PDB file of C-alpha atoms in Angstrom:
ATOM      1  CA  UNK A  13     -17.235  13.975  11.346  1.00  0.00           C
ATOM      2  CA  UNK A  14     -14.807  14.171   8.513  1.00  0.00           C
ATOM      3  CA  UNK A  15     -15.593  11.997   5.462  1.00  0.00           C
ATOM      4  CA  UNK A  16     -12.805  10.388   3.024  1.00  0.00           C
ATOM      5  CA  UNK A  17     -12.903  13.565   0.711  1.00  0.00           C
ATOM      6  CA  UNK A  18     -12.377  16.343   3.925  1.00  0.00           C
ATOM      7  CA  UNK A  19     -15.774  17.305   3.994  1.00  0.00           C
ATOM      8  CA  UNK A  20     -16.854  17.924   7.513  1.00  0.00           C
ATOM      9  CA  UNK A  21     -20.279  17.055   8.702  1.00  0.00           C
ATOM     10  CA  UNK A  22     -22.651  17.686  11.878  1.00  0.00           C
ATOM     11  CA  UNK A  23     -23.415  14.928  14.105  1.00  0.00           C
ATOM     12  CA  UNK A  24     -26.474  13.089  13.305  1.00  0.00           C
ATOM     13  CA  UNK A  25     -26.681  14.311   9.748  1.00  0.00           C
ATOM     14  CA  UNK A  26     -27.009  12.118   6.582  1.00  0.00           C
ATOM     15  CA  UNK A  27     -25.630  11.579   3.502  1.00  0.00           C
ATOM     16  CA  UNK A  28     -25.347   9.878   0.109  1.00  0.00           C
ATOM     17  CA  UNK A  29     -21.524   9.801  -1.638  1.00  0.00           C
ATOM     18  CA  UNK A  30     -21.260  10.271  -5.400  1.00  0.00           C
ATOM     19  CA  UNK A  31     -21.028   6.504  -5.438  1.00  0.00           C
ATOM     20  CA  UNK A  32     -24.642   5.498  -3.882  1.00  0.00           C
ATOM     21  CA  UNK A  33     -23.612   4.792  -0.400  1.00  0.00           C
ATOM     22  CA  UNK A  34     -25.774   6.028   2.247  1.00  0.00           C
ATOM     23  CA  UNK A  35     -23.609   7.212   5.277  1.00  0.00           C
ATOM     24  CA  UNK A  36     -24.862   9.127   8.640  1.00  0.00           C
ATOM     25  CA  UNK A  37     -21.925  10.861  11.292  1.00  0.00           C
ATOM     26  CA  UNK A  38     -22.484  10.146  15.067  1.00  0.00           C
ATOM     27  CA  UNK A  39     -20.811  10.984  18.289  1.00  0.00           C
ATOM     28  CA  UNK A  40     -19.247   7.342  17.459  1.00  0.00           C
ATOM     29  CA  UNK A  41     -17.957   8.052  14.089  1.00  0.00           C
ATOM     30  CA  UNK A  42     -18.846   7.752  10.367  1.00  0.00           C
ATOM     31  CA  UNK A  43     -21.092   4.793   9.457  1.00  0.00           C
ATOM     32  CA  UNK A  44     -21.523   4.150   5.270  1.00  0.00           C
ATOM     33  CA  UNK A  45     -23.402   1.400   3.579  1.00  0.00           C
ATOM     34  CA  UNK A  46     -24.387   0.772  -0.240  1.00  0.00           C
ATOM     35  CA  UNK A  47     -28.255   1.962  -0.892  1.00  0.00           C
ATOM     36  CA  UNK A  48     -27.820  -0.354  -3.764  1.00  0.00           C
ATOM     37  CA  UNK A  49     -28.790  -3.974  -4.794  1.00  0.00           C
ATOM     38  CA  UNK A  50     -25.718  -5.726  -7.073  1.00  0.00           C
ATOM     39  CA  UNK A  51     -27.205  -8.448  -9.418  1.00  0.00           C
ATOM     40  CA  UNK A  52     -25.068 -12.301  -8.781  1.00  0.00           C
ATOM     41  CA  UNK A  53     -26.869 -14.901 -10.555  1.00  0.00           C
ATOM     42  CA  UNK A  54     -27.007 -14.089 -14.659  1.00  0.00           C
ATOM     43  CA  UNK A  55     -25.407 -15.315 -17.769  1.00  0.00           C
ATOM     44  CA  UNK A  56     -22.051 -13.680 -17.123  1.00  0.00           C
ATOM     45  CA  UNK A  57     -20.781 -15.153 -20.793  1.00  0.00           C
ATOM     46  CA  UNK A  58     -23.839 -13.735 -22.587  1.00  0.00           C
ATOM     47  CA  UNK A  59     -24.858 -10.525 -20.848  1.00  0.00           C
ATOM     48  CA  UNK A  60     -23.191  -7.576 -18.371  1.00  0.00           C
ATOM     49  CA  UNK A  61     -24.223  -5.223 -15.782  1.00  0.00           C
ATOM     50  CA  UNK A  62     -23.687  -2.138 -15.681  1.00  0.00           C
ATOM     51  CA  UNK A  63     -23.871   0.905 -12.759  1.00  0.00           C
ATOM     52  CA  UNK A  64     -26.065   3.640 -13.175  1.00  0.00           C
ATOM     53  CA  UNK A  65     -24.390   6.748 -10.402  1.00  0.00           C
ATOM     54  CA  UNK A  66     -27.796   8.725 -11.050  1.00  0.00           C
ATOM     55  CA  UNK A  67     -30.987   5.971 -10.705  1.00  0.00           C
ATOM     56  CA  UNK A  68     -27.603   3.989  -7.852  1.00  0.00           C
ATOM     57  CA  UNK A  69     -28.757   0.944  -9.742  1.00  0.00           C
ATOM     58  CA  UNK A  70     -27.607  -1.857 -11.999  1.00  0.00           C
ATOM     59  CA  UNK A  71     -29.170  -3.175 -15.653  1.00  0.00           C
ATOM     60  CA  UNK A  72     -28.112  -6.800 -16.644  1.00  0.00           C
ATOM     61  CA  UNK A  73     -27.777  -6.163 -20.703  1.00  0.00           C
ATOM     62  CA  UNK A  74     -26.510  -8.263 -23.111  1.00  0.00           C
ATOM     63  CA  UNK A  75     -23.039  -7.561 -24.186  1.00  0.00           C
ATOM     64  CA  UNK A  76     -23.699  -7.518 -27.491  1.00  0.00           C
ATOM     65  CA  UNK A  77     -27.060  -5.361 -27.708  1.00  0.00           C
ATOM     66  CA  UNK A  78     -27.636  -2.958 -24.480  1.00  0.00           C
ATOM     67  CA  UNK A  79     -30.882  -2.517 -25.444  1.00  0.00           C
ATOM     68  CA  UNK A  80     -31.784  -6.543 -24.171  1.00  0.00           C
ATOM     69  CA  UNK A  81     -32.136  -7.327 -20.716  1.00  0.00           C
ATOM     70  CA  UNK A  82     -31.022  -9.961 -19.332  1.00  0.00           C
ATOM     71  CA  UNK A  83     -32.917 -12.546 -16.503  1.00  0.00           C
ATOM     72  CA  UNK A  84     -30.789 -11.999 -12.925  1.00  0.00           C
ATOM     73  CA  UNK A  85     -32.034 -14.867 -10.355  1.00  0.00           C
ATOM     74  CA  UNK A  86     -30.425 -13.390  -6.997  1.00  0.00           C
ATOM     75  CA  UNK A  87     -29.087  -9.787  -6.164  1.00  0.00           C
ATOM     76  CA  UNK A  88     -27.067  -8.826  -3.116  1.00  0.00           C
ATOM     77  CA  UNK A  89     -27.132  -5.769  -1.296  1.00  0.00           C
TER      78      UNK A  89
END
């Protein structure tokens, strides 16, 4: 299989991307999902999330002090 940057990899192998998705090459092709959970329901006026590439995980701050979490009710993945 040949990924999006030209990298070629064996059948039945595994990977993870730079950006935290989880992909795997077949005989059928290239199959790549997120390995991530994306928070939905916070106070988008008050706080922020923000992407971590090394833990491939999100922390709900608050805009205006980083070092506050924030509550998140619901997270999609």
């Amino acid at each position: 299989c040949l990924d999006q940057d030209g990298k070629v990899h064996e059948f039945d192998s595994t990977w993870r991307t730079e950006d935290c998705d989880d992909c795997s090459c077949s005989r059928g092709g290239i199959g790549c999902c997120a390995n991530y959970m994306r928070p939905v329901d916070y106070d988008e006026e008050k706080c922020e999330s923000i992407f971590n590439k090394e833990t491939c995980s999100y922390k709900v701050v608050e805009k205006d002090d980083h070092s506050k979490e924030c509550p998140v009710h619901s997270w999609v993945g």
